[in-house]
mmCIF file of N, CA and C in Angstrom:
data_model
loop_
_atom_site.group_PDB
_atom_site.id
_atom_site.type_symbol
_atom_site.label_atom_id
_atom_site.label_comp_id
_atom_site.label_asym_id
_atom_site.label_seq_id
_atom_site.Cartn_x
_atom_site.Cartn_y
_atom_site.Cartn_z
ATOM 1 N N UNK A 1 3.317 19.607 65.530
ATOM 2 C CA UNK A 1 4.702 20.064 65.685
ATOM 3 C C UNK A 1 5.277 19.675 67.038
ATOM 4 N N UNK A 2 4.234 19.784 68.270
ATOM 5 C CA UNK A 2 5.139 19.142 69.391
ATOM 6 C C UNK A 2 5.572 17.672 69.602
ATOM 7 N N UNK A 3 4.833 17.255 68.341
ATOM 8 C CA UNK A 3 5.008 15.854 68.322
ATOM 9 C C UNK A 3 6.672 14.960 67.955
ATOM 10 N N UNK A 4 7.000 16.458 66.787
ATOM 11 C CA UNK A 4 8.158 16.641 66.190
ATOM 12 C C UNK A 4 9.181 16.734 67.032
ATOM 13 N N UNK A 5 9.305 18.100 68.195
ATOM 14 C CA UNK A 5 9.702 18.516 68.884
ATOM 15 C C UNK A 5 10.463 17.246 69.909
ATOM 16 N N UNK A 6 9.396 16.438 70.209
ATOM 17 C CA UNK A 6 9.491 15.154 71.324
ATOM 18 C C UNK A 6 10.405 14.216 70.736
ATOM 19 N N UNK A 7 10.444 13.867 69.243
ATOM 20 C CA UNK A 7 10.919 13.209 68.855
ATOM 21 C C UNK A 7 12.256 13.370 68.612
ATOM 22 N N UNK A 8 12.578 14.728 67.876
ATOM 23 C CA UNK A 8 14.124 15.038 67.968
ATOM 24 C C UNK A 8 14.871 15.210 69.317
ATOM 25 N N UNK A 9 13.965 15.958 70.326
ATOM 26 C CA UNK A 9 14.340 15.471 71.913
ATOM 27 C C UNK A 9 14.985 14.164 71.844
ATOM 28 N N UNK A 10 14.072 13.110 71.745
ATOM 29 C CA UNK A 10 14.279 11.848 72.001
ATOM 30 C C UNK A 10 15.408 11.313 71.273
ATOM 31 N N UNK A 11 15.994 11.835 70.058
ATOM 32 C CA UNK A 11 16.965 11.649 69.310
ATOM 33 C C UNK A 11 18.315 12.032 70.030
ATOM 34 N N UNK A 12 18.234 13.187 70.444
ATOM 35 C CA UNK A 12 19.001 13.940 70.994
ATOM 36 C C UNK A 12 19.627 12.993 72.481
ATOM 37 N N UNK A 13 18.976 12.858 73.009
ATOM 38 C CA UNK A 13 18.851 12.456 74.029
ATOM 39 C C UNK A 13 19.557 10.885 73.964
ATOM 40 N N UNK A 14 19.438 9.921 73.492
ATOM 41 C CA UNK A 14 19.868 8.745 72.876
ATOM 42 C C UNK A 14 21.194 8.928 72.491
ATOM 43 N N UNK A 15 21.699 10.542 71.728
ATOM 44 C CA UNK A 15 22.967 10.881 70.753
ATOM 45 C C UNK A 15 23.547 11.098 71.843
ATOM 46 N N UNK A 16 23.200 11.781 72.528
ATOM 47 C CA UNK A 16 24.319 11.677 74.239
ATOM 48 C C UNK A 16 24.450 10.896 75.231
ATOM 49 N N UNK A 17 23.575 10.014 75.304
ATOM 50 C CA UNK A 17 23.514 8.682 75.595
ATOM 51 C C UNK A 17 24.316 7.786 75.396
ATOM 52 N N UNK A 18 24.813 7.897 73.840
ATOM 53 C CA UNK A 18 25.824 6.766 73.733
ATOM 54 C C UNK A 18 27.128 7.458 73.340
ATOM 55 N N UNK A 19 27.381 8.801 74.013
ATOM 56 C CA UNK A 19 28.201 9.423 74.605
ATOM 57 C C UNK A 19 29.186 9.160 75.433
ATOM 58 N N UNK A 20 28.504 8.651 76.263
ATOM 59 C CA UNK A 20 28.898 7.840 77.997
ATOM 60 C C UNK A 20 29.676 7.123 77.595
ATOM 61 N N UNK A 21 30.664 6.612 78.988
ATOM 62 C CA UNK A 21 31.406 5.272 78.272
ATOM 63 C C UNK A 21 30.586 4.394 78.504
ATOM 64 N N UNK A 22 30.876 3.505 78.474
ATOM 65 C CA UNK A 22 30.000 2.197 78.817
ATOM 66 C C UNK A 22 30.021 1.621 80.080
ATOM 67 N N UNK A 23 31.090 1.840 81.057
ATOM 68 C CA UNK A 23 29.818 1.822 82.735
ATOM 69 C C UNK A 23 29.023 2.904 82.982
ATOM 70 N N UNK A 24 29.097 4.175 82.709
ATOM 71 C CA UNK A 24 28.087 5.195 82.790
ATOM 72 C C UNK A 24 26.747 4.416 82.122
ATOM 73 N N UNK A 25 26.878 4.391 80.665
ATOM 74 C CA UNK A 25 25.864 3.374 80.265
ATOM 75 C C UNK A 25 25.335 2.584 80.398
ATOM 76 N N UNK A 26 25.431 1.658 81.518
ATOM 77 C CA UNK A 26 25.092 0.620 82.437
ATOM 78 C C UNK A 26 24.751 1.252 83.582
ATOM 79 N N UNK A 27 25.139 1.887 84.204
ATOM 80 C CA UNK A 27 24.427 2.543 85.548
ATOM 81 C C UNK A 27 22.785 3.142 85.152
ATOM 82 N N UNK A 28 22.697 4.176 83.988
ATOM 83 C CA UNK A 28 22.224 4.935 83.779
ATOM 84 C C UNK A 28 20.524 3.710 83.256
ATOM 85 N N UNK A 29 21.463 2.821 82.722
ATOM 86 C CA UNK A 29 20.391 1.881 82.332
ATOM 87 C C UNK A 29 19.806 1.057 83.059
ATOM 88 N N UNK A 30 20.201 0.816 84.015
ATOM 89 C CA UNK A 30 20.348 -0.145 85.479
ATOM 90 C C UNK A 30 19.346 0.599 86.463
ATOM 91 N N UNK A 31 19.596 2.236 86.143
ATOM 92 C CA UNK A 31 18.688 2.666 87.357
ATOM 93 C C UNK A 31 17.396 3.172 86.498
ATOM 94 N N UNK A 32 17.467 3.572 85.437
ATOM 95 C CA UNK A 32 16.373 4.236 84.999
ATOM 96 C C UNK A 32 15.274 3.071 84.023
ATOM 97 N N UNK A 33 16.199 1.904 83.073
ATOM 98 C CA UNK A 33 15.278 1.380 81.981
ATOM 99 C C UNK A 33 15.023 -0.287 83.335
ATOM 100 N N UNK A 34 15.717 -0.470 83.990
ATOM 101 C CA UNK A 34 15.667 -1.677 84.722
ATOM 102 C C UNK A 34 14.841 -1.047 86.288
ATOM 103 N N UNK A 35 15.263 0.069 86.349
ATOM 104 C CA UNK A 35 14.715 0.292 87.645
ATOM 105 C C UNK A 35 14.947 -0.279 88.849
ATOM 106 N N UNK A 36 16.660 -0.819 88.444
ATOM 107 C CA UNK A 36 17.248 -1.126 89.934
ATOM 108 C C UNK A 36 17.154 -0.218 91.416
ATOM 109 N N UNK A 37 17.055 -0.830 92.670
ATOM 110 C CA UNK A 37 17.571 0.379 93.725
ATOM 111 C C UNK A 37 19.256 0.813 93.156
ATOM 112 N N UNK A 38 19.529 1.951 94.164
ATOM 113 C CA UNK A 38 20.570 2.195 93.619
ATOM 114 C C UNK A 38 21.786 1.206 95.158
ATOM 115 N N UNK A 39 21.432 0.680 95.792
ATOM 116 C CA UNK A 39 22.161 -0.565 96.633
ATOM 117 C C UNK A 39 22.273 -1.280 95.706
ATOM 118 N N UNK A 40 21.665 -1.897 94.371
ATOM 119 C CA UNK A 40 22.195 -2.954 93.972
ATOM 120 C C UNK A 40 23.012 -2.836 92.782
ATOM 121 N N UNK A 41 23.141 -1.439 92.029
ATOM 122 C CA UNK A 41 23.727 -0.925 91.441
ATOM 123 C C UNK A 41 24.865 -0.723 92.010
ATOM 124 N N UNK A 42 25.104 -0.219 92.979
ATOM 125 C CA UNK A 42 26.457 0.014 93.970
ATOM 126 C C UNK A 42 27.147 -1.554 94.414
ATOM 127 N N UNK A 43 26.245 -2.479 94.707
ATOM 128 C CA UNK A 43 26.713 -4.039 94.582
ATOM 129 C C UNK A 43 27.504 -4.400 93.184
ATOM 130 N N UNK A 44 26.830 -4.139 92.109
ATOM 131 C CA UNK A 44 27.095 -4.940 90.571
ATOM 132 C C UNK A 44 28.439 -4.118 90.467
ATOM 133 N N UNK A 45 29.077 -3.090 90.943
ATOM 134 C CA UNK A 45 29.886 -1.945 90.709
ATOM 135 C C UNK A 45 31.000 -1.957 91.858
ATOM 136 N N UNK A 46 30.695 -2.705 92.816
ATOM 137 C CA UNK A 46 31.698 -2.842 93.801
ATOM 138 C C UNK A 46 31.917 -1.736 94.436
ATOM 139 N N UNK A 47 30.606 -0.584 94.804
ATOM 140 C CA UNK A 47 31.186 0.887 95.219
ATOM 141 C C UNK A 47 29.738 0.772 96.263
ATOM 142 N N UNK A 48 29.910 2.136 97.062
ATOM 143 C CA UNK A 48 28.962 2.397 98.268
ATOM 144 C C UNK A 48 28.088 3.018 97.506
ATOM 145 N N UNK A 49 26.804 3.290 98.513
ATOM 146 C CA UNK A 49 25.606 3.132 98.368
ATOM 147 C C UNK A 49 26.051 4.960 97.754
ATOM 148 N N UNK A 50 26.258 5.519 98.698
ATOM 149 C CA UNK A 50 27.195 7.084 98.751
ATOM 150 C C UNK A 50 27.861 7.467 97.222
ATOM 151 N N UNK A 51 29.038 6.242 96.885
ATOM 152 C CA UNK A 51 29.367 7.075 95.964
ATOM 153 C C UNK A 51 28.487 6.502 94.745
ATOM 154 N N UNK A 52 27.967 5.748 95.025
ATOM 155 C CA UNK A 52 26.793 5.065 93.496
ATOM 156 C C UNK A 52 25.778 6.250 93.108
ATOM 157 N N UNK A 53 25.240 6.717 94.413
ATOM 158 C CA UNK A 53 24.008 8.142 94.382
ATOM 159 C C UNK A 53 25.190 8.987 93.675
ATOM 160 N N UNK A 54 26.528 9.684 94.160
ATOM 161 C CA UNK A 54 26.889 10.622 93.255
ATOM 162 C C UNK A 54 27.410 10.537 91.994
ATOM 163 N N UNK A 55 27.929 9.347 91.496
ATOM 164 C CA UNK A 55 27.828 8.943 90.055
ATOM 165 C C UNK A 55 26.742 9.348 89.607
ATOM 166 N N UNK A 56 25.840 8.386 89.938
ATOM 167 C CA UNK A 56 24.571 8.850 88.881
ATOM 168 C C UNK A 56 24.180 10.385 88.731
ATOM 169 N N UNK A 57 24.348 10.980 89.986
ATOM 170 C CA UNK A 57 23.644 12.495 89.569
ATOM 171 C C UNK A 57 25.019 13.305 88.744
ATOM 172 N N UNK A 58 25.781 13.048 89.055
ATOM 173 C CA UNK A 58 26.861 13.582 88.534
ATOM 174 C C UNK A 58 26.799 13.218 86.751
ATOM 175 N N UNK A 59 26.445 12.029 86.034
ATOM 176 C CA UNK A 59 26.430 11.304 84.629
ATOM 177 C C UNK A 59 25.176 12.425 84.849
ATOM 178 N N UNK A 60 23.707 12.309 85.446
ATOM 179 C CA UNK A 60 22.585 13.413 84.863
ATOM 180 C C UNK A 60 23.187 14.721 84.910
ATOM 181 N N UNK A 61 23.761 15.218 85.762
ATOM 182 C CA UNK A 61 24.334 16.480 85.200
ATOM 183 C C UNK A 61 25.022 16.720 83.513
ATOM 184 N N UNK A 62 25.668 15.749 83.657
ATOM 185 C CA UNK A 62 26.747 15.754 82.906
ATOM 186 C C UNK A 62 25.727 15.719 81.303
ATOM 187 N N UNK A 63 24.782 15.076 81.401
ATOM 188 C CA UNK A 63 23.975 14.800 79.927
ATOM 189 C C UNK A 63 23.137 15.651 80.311
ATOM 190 N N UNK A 64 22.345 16.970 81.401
ATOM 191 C CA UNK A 64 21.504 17.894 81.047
ATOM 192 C C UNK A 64 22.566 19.241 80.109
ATOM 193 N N UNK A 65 23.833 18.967 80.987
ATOM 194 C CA UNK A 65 24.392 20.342 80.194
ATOM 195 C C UNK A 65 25.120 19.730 78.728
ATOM 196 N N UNK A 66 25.402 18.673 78.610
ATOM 197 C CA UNK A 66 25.409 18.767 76.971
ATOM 198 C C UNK A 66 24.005 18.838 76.519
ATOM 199 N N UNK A 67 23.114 18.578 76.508
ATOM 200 C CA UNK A 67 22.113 18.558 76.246
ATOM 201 C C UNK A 67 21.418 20.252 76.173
ATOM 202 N N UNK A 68 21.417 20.888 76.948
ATOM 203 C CA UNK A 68 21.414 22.621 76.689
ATOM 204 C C UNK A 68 22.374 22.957 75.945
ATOM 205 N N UNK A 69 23.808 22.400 75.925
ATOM 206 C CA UNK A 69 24.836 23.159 75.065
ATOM 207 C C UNK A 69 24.250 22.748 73.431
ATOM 208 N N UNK A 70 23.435 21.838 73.575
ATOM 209 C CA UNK A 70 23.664 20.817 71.827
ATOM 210 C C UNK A 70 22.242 21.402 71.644
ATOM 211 N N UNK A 71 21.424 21.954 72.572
ATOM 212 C CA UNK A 71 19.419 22.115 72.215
ATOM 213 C C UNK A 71 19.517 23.524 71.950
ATOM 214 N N UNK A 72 20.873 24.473 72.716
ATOM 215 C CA UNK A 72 20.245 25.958 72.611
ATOM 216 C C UNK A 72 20.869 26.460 71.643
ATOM 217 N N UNK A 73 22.260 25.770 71.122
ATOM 218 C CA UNK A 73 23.264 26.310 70.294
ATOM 219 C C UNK A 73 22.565 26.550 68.721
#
């Protein structure tokens, strides 16, 4: 069953994923599936090193609380 559990996670997770618009979707993919620094993410984006770090935490905020609103409801 936790196997289950992981998997609809993982569903879930993907369903808010393509939520984002599509530069969120590129950042998010850039830093986490590519494993860019986040300097070169802030390069490809034309923005500072500063506001590139608060994008991104700001998009993870933004997909933990849909993500509690859509897991606990």
């Amino acid at each position: 069953t936790e196997e289950i559990f992981r998997n609809d996670d993982i569903k879930m997770v993907q369903g808010l994923l393509e939520e984002l618009d599509e530069e969120s979707k590129q950042i998010i993919f850039l830093r986490y599936t590519e494993e860019k620094p986040i300097e070169e993410i802030a390069d490809l984006f034309g923005k500072s090193t500063n506001a590139m770090t608060v994008r991104i935490h700001r998009i993870i905020q933004r997909l933990k609380s849909r993500y509690h609103e859509t897991h606990y409801d």
